[in-house]
PDB file of C-alpha atoms in Angstrom:
ATOM      1  CA  UNK A   1      11.543 -63.417  27.343  1.00 72.00           C
ATOM      2  CA  UNK A   2      11.546 -60.519  24.463  1.00 76.00           C
ATOM      3  CA  UNK A   3       7.837 -60.742  23.640  1.00 79.00           C
ATOM      4  CA  UNK A   4       7.514 -59.875  27.212  1.00 83.00           C
ATOM      5  CA  UNK A   5      10.538 -57.754  28.026  1.00 84.00           C
ATOM      6  CA  UNK A   6      11.883 -59.528  30.730  1.00 91.00           C
ATOM      7  CA  UNK A   7      14.083 -62.729  32.047  1.00 93.00           C
ATOM      8  CA  UNK A   8      16.526 -61.957  29.097  1.00 95.00           C
ATOM      9  CA  UNK A   9      19.268 -63.659  30.576  1.00 94.00           C
ATOM     10  CA  UNK A  10      22.822 -63.985  30.608  1.00 94.00           C
ATOM     11  CA  UNK A  11      23.492 -65.343  27.122  1.00 94.00           C
ATOM     12  CA  UNK A  12      20.884 -62.508  25.194  1.00 95.00           C
ATOM     13  CA  UNK A  13      22.380 -59.219  26.599  1.00 96.00           C
ATOM     14  CA  UNK A  14      25.278 -60.767  25.164  1.00 96.00           C
ATOM     15  CA  UNK A  15      23.541 -61.374  21.765  1.00 96.00           C
ATOM     16  CA  UNK A  16      22.065 -58.028  22.411  1.00 96.00           C
ATOM     17  CA  UNK A  17      25.577 -56.699  22.407  1.00 97.00           C
ATOM     18  CA  UNK A  18      26.748 -58.818  19.281  1.00 97.00           C
ATOM     19  CA  UNK A  19      23.669 -58.023  17.480  1.00 97.00           C
ATOM     20  CA  UNK A  20      23.692 -53.994  17.906  1.00 96.00           C
ATOM     21  CA  UNK A  21      27.023 -53.029  17.116  1.00 97.00           C
ATOM     22  CA  UNK A  22      26.851 -55.537  14.162  1.00 97.00           C
ATOM     23  CA  UNK A  23      24.257 -53.216  13.004  1.00 96.00           C
ATOM     24  CA  UNK A  24      25.754 -50.208  13.967  1.00 95.00           C
ATOM     25  CA  UNK A  25      28.698 -51.118  11.438  1.00 95.00           C
ATOM     26  CA  UNK A  26      31.083 -53.162  14.351  1.00 97.00           C
ATOM     27  CA  UNK A  27      32.404 -56.566  13.292  1.00 97.00           C
ATOM     28  CA  UNK A  28      32.686 -58.631  16.514  1.00 97.00           C
ATOM     29  CA  UNK A  29      35.241 -61.441  16.470  1.00 97.00           C
ATOM     30  CA  UNK A  30      35.385 -64.158  19.313  1.00 96.00           C
ATOM     31  CA  UNK A  31      38.223 -66.563  20.078  1.00 96.00           C
ATOM     32  CA  UNK A  32      39.352 -69.871  22.386  1.00 94.00           C
ATOM     33  CA  UNK A  33      37.992 -73.089  23.212  1.00 90.00           C
ATOM     34  CA  UNK A  34      34.269 -73.673  22.222  1.00 88.00           C
ATOM     35  CA  UNK A  35      33.820 -70.121  21.708  1.00 91.00           C
ATOM     36  CA  UNK A  36      30.811 -71.495  19.317  1.00 90.00           C
ATOM     37  CA  UNK A  37      29.101 -72.661  21.752  1.00 89.00           C
ATOM     38  CA  UNK A  38      29.761 -71.279  25.278  1.00 87.00           C
ATOM     39  CA  UNK A  39      32.327 -74.255  27.396  1.00 83.00           C
ATOM     40  CA  UNK A  40      28.896 -73.823  29.243  1.00 86.00           C
ATOM     41  CA  UNK A  41      26.837 -73.991  26.055  1.00 86.00           C
ATOM     42  CA  UNK A  42      25.365 -70.855  27.442  1.00 88.00           C
ATOM     43  CA  UNK A  43      26.031 -69.074  23.844  1.00 90.00           C
ATOM     44  CA  UNK A  44      25.814 -70.751  20.129  1.00 89.00           C
ATOM     45  CA  UNK A  45      26.538 -68.276  17.653  1.00 92.00           C
ATOM     46  CA  UNK A  46      26.785 -71.226  15.813  1.00 91.00           C
ATOM     47  CA  UNK A  47      24.211 -73.529  14.564  1.00 92.00           C
ATOM     48  CA  UNK A  48      25.038 -76.776  12.687  1.00 90.00           C
ATOM     49  CA  UNK A  49      22.307 -78.677  10.572  1.00 92.00           C
ATOM     50  CA  UNK A  50      22.890 -82.180  11.994  1.00 92.00           C
ATOM     51  CA  UNK A  51      22.251 -84.465   8.491  1.00 94.00           C
ATOM     52  CA  UNK A  52      24.429 -82.247   6.661  1.00 95.00           C
ATOM     53  CA  UNK A  53      26.852 -80.283   8.950  1.00 91.00           C
ATOM     54  CA  UNK A  54      26.218 -76.677   7.373  1.00 92.00           C
ATOM     55  CA  UNK A  55      26.449 -74.117  10.453  1.00 90.00           C
ATOM     56  CA  UNK A  56      24.101 -70.781  10.280  1.00 93.00           C
ATOM     57  CA  UNK A  57      24.861 -67.993  12.289  1.00 94.00           C
ATOM     58  CA  UNK A  58      21.905 -65.791  13.197  1.00 94.00           C
ATOM     59  CA  UNK A  59      23.162 -62.357  13.612  1.00 96.00           C
ATOM     60  CA  UNK A  60      25.529 -63.210  10.912  1.00 96.00           C
ATOM     61  CA  UNK A  61      21.705 -62.587   8.916  1.00 94.00           C
ATOM     62  CA  UNK A  62      20.219 -59.920  10.478  1.00 95.00           C
ATOM     63  CA  UNK A  63      19.853 -56.655   8.155  1.00 94.00           C
ATOM     64  CA  UNK A  64      19.819 -57.445   4.397  1.00 93.00           C
ATOM     65  CA  UNK A  65      23.058 -57.519   2.661  1.00 91.00           C
ATOM     66  CA  UNK A  66      24.350 -58.111   5.686  1.00 93.00           C
ATOM     67  CA  UNK A  67      28.101 -57.127   5.163  1.00 94.00           C
ATOM     68  CA  UNK A  68      29.310 -56.392   9.228  1.00 96.00           C
ATOM     69  CA  UNK A  69      30.175 -60.265  10.436  1.00 96.00           C
ATOM     70  CA  UNK A  70      30.524 -62.190  13.396  1.00 96.00           C
ATOM     71  CA  UNK A  71      33.463 -64.609  13.716  1.00 95.00           C
ATOM     72  CA  UNK A  72      33.899 -67.510  16.486  1.00 94.00           C
ATOM     73  CA  UNK A  73      36.387 -68.963  16.007  1.00 93.00           C
ATOM     74  CA  UNK A  74      37.135 -72.287  18.344  1.00 92.00           C
ATOM     75  CA  UNK A  75      41.074 -71.777  18.122  1.00 92.00           C
ATOM     76  CA  UNK A  76      43.464 -74.527  18.993  1.00 88.00           C
ATOM     77  CA  UNK A  77      44.160 -75.256  22.814  1.00 86.00           C
ATOM     78  CA  UNK A  78      47.724 -72.861  23.135  1.00 91.00           C
ATOM     79  CA  UNK A  79      46.580 -69.626  24.727  1.00 94.00           C
ATOM     80  CA  UNK A  80      50.229 -67.856  24.936  1.00 95.00           C
ATOM     81  CA  UNK A  81      49.717 -68.040  20.950  1.00 96.00           C
ATOM     82  CA  UNK A  82      45.797 -67.000  21.269  1.00 96.00           C
ATOM     83  CA  UNK A  83      45.886 -63.773  23.273  1.00 96.00           C
ATOM     84  CA  UNK A  84      48.949 -62.958  21.447  1.00 96.00           C
ATOM     85  CA  UNK A  85      47.779 -62.954  18.033  1.00 97.00           C
ATOM     86  CA  UNK A  86      43.838 -61.705  19.477  1.00 97.00           C
ATOM     87  CA  UNK A  87      46.383 -58.056  20.780  1.00 97.00           C
ATOM     88  CA  UNK A  88      47.047 -58.142  17.771  1.00 97.00           C
ATOM     89  CA  UNK A  89      44.204 -58.034  16.331  1.00 97.00           C
ATOM     90  CA  UNK A  90      42.674 -55.813  18.139  1.00 97.00           C
ATOM     91  CA  UNK A  91      45.565 -53.240  17.519  1.00 96.00           C
ATOM     92  CA  UNK A  92      45.320 -53.784  13.850  1.00 96.00           C
ATOM     93  CA  UNK A  93      40.990 -54.061  13.428  1.00 96.00           C
ATOM     94  CA  UNK A  94      40.400 -51.155  16.100  1.00 94.00           C
ATOM     95  CA  UNK A  95      37.079 -51.217  14.708  1.00 94.00           C
ATOM     96  CA  UNK A  96      36.017 -54.366  15.797  1.00 96.00           C
ATOM     97  CA  UNK A  97      34.910 -55.644  18.732  1.00 97.00           C
ATOM     98  CA  UNK A  98      37.678 -58.357  19.723  1.00 98.00           C
ATOM     99  CA  UNK A  99      37.282 -61.192  22.816  1.00 97.00           C
ATOM    100  CA  UNK A 100      39.346 -63.875  23.808  1.00 97.00           C
ATOM    101  CA  UNK A 101      37.333 -66.546  26.017  1.00 95.00           C
ATOM    102  CA  UNK A 102      39.754 -68.747  28.641  1.00 93.00           C
ATOM    103  CA  UNK A 103      37.611 -71.798  28.765  1.00 90.00           C
ATOM    104  CA  UNK A 104      37.499 -71.616  33.060  1.00 88.00           C
ATOM    105  CA  UNK A 105      39.424 -68.477  34.476  1.00 87.00           C
ATOM    106  CA  UNK A 106      42.743 -69.789  35.718  1.00 89.00           C
ATOM    107  CA  UNK A 107      44.107 -70.795  31.472  1.00 90.00           C
ATOM    108  CA  UNK A 108      45.171 -67.612  30.560  1.00 92.00           C
ATOM    109  CA  UNK A 109      47.906 -68.100  33.224  1.00 92.00           C
ATOM    110  CA  UNK A 110      49.834 -70.171  29.981  1.00 94.00           C
ATOM    111  CA  UNK A 111      49.748 -66.942  28.506  1.00 95.00           C
ATOM    112  CA  UNK A 112      50.478 -64.777  31.709  1.00 94.00           C
ATOM    113  CA  UNK A 113      53.723 -63.050  29.527  1.00 95.00           C
ATOM    114  CA  UNK A 114      51.174 -62.049  26.880  1.00 96.00           C
ATOM    115  CA  UNK A 115      49.081 -59.223  29.682  1.00 96.00           C
ATOM    116  CA  UNK A 116      51.602 -58.222  31.765  1.00 95.00           C
ATOM    117  CA  UNK A 117      54.045 -57.117  28.671  1.00 95.00           C
ATOM    118  CA  UNK A 118      51.636 -56.640  26.058  1.00 96.00           C
ATOM    119  CA  UNK A 119      48.089 -55.853  26.852  1.00 96.00           C
ATOM    120  CA  UNK A 120      49.152 -54.653  30.019  1.00 95.00           C
ATOM    121  CA  UNK A 121      51.133 -51.921  29.501  1.00 95.00           C
ATOM    122  CA  UNK A 122      51.546 -52.504  25.648  1.00 95.00           C
ATOM    123  CA  UNK A 123      50.496 -48.746  25.751  1.00 94.00           C
ATOM    124  CA  UNK A 124      52.797 -47.280  28.511  1.00 93.00           C
ATOM    125  CA  UNK A 125      55.931 -48.303  26.652  1.00 95.00           C
ATOM    126  CA  UNK A 126      55.320 -48.304  22.750  1.00 95.00           C
ATOM    127  CA  UNK A 127      50.985 -46.495  22.831  1.00 93.00           C
ATOM    128  CA  UNK A 128      49.506 -48.695  21.010  1.00 94.00           C
ATOM    129  CA  UNK A 129      45.840 -49.178  22.591  1.00 93.00           C
ATOM    130  CA  UNK A 130      43.981 -51.921  22.619  1.00 95.00           C
ATOM    131  CA  UNK A 131      40.639 -52.615  23.309  1.00 95.00           C
ATOM    132  CA  UNK A 132      40.435 -56.797  23.658  1.00 97.00           C
ATOM    133  CA  UNK A 133      38.117 -58.200  25.329  1.00 97.00           C
ATOM    134  CA  UNK A 134      39.440 -61.071  27.674  1.00 97.00           C
ATOM    135  CA  UNK A 135      36.196 -63.450  28.817  1.00 96.00           C
ATOM    136  CA  UNK A 136      36.553 -65.736  31.824  1.00 95.00           C
ATOM    137  CA  UNK A 137      35.324 -67.824  33.837  1.00 92.00           C
ATOM    138  CA  UNK A 138      34.842 -67.144  37.264  1.00 91.00           C
ATOM    139  CA  UNK A 139      33.436 -69.210  40.034  1.00 87.00           C
ATOM    140  CA  UNK A 140      34.295 -72.023  42.616  1.00 82.00           C
ATOM    141  CA  UNK A 141      31.046 -73.215  43.081  1.00 75.00           C
ATOM    142  CA  UNK A 142      31.615 -75.724  45.382  1.00 68.00           C
ATOM    143  CA  UNK A 143      34.465 -77.108  43.461  1.00 71.00           C
ATOM    144  CA  UNK A 144      38.558 -77.729  44.279  1.00 75.00           C
ATOM    145  CA  UNK A 145      41.194 -74.954  43.417  1.00 79.00           C
ATOM    146  CA  UNK A 146      41.773 -75.832  39.662  1.00 81.00           C
ATOM    147  CA  UNK A 147      38.729 -74.459  36.982  1.00 84.00           C
ATOM    148  CA  UNK A 148      37.581 -72.254  39.006  1.00 87.00           C
ATOM    149  CA  UNK A 149      39.166 -68.737  39.859  1.00 90.00           C
ATOM    150  CA  UNK A 150      39.674 -65.698  37.259  1.00 91.00           C
ATOM    151  CA  UNK A 151      42.574 -65.297  39.703  1.00 93.00           C
ATOM    152  CA  UNK A 152      40.659 -61.166  40.355  1.00 93.00           C
ATOM    153  CA  UNK A 153      43.393 -60.287  43.066  1.00 94.00           C
ATOM    154  CA  UNK A 154      45.720 -60.790  40.224  1.00 94.00           C
ATOM    155  CA  UNK A 155      44.652 -58.431  37.841  1.00 95.00           C
ATOM    156  CA  UNK A 156      43.119 -55.746  40.466  1.00 93.00           C
ATOM    157  CA  UNK A 157      47.562 -55.838  41.236  1.00 93.00           C
ATOM    158  CA  UNK A 158      47.880 -55.138  37.459  1.00 94.00           C
ATOM    159  CA  UNK A 159      45.787 -51.989  36.617  1.00 93.00           C
ATOM    160  CA  UNK A 160      47.262 -48.551  37.313  1.00 89.00           C
ATOM    161  CA  UNK A 161      44.168 -47.923  39.348  1.00 85.00           C
ATOM    162  CA  UNK A 162      44.169 -44.316  41.185  1.00 82.00           C
ATOM    163  CA  UNK A 163      43.910 -45.677  44.938  1.00 81.00           C
ATOM    164  CA  UNK A 164      41.176 -42.913  45.305  1.00 82.00           C
ATOM    165  CA  UNK A 165      38.510 -41.009  43.435  1.00 79.00           C
ATOM    166  CA  UNK A 166      37.274 -41.709  40.036  1.00 79.00           C
ATOM    167  CA  UNK A 167      39.677 -43.243  37.541  1.00 79.00           C
ATOM    168  CA  UNK A 168      39.471 -41.588  34.184  1.00 79.00           C
ATOM    169  CA  UNK A 169      41.040 -42.464  30.596  1.00 80.00           C
ATOM    170  CA  UNK A 170      44.156 -43.061  31.652  1.00 84.00           C
ATOM    171  CA  UNK A 171      44.037 -46.263  33.466  1.00 91.00           C
ATOM    172  CA  UNK A 172      45.436 -49.054  31.980  1.00 93.00           C
ATOM    173  CA  UNK A 173      43.553 -52.331  31.744  1.00 95.00           C
ATOM    174  CA  UNK A 174      39.800 -51.818  32.731  1.00 93.00           C
ATOM    175  CA  UNK A 175      38.255 -55.813  35.395  1.00 94.00           C
ATOM    176  CA  UNK A 176      35.665 -55.463  35.284  1.00 94.00           C
ATOM    177  CA  UNK A 177      32.569 -58.347  37.781  1.00 95.00           C
ATOM    178  CA  UNK A 178      28.950 -57.598  36.285  1.00 95.00           C
ATOM    179  CA  UNK A 179      25.494 -58.458  37.951  1.00 94.00           C
ATOM    180  CA  UNK A 180      23.418 -57.724  35.573  1.00 95.00           C
ATOM    181  CA  UNK A 181      22.869 -58.935  31.805  1.00 96.00           C
ATOM    182  CA  UNK A 182      22.917 -55.935  30.784  1.00 96.00           C
ATOM    183  CA  UNK A 183      25.320 -54.743  32.607  1.00 96.00           C
ATOM    184  CA  UNK A 184      27.241 -57.088  30.550  1.00 97.00           C
ATOM    185  CA  UNK A 185      25.924 -55.917  27.333  1.00 97.00           C
ATOM    186  CA  UNK A 186      26.431 -52.135  28.147  1.00 97.00           C
ATOM    187  CA  UNK A 187      30.489 -52.731  29.060  1.00 96.00           C
ATOM    188  CA  UNK A 188      30.543 -54.965  25.852  1.00 97.00           C
ATOM    189  CA  UNK A 189      29.364 -51.578  23.287  1.00 96.00           C
ATOM    190  CA  UNK A 190      31.738 -49.575  24.893  1.00 94.00           C
ATOM    191  CA  UNK A 191      34.581 -50.294  23.798  1.00 95.00           C
ATOM    192  CA  UNK A 192      33.327 -49.770  20.344  1.00 93.00           C
ATOM    193  CA  UNK A 193      31.223 -46.679  21.240  1.00 90.00           C
ATOM    194  CA  UNK A 194      33.924 -44.816  23.001  1.00 85.00           C
ATOM    195  CA  UNK A 195      36.604 -43.195  20.934  1.00 78.00           C
ATOM    196  CA  UNK A 196      39.300 -44.772  24.112  1.00 82.00           C
ATOM    197  CA  UNK A 197      40.154 -47.698  23.796  1.00 90.00           C
ATOM    198  CA  UNK A 198      41.348 -50.154  26.807  1.00 93.00           C
ATOM    199  CA  UNK A 199      41.543 -53.541  27.384  1.00 96.00           C
ATOM    200  CA  UNK A 200      38.783 -55.163  29.163  1.00 96.00           C
ATOM    201  CA  UNK A 201      38.486 -58.210  31.756  1.00 97.00           C
ATOM    202  CA  UNK A 202      35.778 -59.555  32.486  1.00 96.00           C
ATOM    203  CA  UNK A 203      35.150 -62.170  35.644  1.00 95.00           C
ATOM    204  CA  UNK A 204      32.480 -64.231  33.733  1.00 93.00           C
ATOM    205  CA  UNK A 205      29.925 -65.855  35.351  1.00 91.00           C
ATOM    206  CA  UNK A 206      28.997 -69.464  35.597  1.00 90.00           C
ATOM    207  CA  UNK A 207      25.844 -70.337  37.893  1.00 88.00           C
ATOM    208  CA  UNK A 208      23.955 -67.301  36.891  1.00 91.00           C
ATOM    209  CA  UNK A 209      23.899 -67.502  33.600  1.00 91.00           C
ATOM    210  CA  UNK A 210      21.080 -70.289  34.731  1.00 90.00           C
ATOM    211  CA  UNK A 211      20.106 -68.762  37.292  1.00 91.00           C
ATOM    212  CA  UNK A 212      16.394 -66.913  37.694  1.00 92.00           C
ATOM    213  CA  UNK A 213      17.470 -64.562  39.446  1.00 92.00           C
ATOM    214  CA  UNK A 214      20.070 -63.228  36.861  1.00 93.00           C
ATOM    215  CA  UNK A 215      18.055 -60.842  34.738  1.00 95.00           C
ATOM    216  CA  UNK A 216      17.284 -57.906  33.143  1.00 95.00           C
ATOM    217  CA  UNK A 217      14.258 -56.352  32.279  1.00 95.00           C
ATOM    218  CA  UNK A 218      13.938 -54.789  28.484  1.00 95.00           C
ATOM    219  CA  UNK A 219      13.920 -51.097  30.121  1.00 94.00           C
ATOM    220  CA  UNK A 220      17.598 -51.525  30.789  1.00 95.00           C
ATOM    221  CA  UNK A 221      19.129 -51.878  26.849  1.00 95.00           C
ATOM    222  CA  UNK A 222      16.754 -48.997  25.358  1.00 93.00           C
ATOM    223  CA  UNK A 223      18.611 -45.988  24.027  1.00 91.00           C
ATOM    224  CA  UNK A 224      19.952 -43.875  27.464  1.00 92.00           C
ATOM    225  CA  UNK A 225      20.948 -46.887  29.831  1.00 94.00           C
ATOM    226  CA  UNK A 226      24.325 -46.869  29.948  1.00 94.00           C
ATOM    227  CA  UNK A 227      27.387 -48.778  32.270  1.00 93.00           C
ATOM    228  CA  UNK A 228      26.761 -48.006  35.831  1.00 92.00           C
ATOM    229  CA  UNK A 229      28.943 -48.004  38.006  1.00 88.00           C
ATOM    230  CA  UNK A 230      26.491 -48.799  41.228  1.00 89.00           C
ATOM    231  CA  UNK A 231      23.581 -50.221  41.817  1.00 90.00           C
ATOM    232  CA  UNK A 232      21.027 -49.600  44.416  1.00 85.00           C
ATOM    233  CA  UNK A 233      18.964 -51.525  46.273  1.00 82.00           C
ATOM    234  CA  UNK A 234      15.383 -51.751  46.005  1.00 77.00           C
ATOM    235  CA  UNK A 235      14.231 -49.785  49.776  1.00 75.00           C
ATOM    236  CA  UNK A 236      11.450 -48.898  50.909  1.00 73.00           C
ATOM    237  CA  UNK A 237      12.210 -48.171  53.970  1.00 78.00           C
ATOM    238  CA  UNK A 238      16.214 -46.445  54.937  1.00 79.00           C
ATOM    239  CA  UNK A 239      16.363 -44.505  57.909  1.00 83.00           C
ATOM    240  CA  UNK A 240      16.817 -47.659  59.858  1.00 84.00           C
ATOM    241  CA  UNK A 241      20.332 -48.457  57.584  1.00 85.00           C
ATOM    242  CA  UNK A 242      22.970 -49.616  59.898  1.00 86.00           C
ATOM    243  CA  UNK A 243      25.511 -51.665  57.544  1.00 86.00           C
ATOM    244  CA  UNK A 244      26.295 -50.954  53.556  1.00 86.00           C
ATOM    245  CA  UNK A 245      28.259 -53.601  52.104  1.00 87.00           C
ATOM    246  CA  UNK A 246      29.625 -53.434  48.688  1.00 90.00           C
ATOM    247  CA  UNK A 247      29.353 -56.372  46.175  1.00 91.00           C
ATOM    248  CA  UNK A 248      29.684 -57.443  42.399  1.00 92.00           C
ATOM    249  CA  UNK A 249      28.538 -60.828  40.861  1.00 91.00           C
ATOM    250  CA  UNK A 250      27.505 -63.665  42.278  1.00 89.00           C
ATOM    251  CA  UNK A 251      27.223 -62.655  45.700  1.00 90.00           C
ATOM    252  CA  UNK A 252      24.888 -59.789  45.402  1.00 90.00           C
ATOM    253  CA  UNK A 253      22.175 -62.480  44.614  1.00 90.00           C
ATOM    254  CA  UNK A 254      23.656 -64.765  47.607  1.00 89.00           C
ATOM    255  CA  UNK A 255      23.299 -62.189  49.781  1.00 87.00           C
ATOM    256  CA  UNK A 256      19.252 -61.190  49.057  1.00 85.00           C
ATOM    257  CA  UNK A 257      18.738 -64.536  49.212  1.00 85.00           C
ATOM    258  CA  UNK A 258      19.748 -65.108  52.680  1.00 84.00           C
ATOM    259  CA  UNK A 259      17.625 -61.461  53.271  1.00 78.00           C
ATOM    260  CA  UNK A 260      15.255 -62.444  52.584  1.00 75.00           C
TER     261      UNK A 260
END
């Protein structure tokens, strides 16, 4: 993957974001149920020796004498308590990348009060800026009403985003549904490299974690690249276009497959 510079998947994009921030002097903390390995066995922050049970975290051994660390905390099954703690932690440690991952997208429901009263409105009420990242695995993928939707419509209703025009630093939260691993890489990094902190709500993928189509090139991660608000389709003939569809996440790959 890294040798050829192609086929960088979602897990590697996240690892590159974590690793690059650690090398730049930022700590990384991620909590939630099963975050060490990821709900869908996609992360593996900590590796364990099957015979001794000893854990090893590769990201904490990138540089000789590395002082900045990634901390993966497999938390208890109490979303309200954990989100409240991580929100407070993000306020006290603004130079750290602080993430909370729900086991499934709709598991933020028990913590709805924390999001409504603190994460979404804390800056307006108390001038408290939080850079908390909330990862919500989203997608029906053939399943039923539970363990599926992260309710993106609910999060969009909680923003004070402008109806017309581009949002600036005065927006209360960011809501994203990334389409490529490189886009995910950049939104995580900008939580620390940009000066203004806003909570980031990510509709994180499920089926795309192992999709051979949902990959990025190393060129999309290099210096000078950034998050792209719009990614154009690769078309040779643009003269006969009659309709433009704007989509994000999994829908793009479904439409591209249909087009082909």
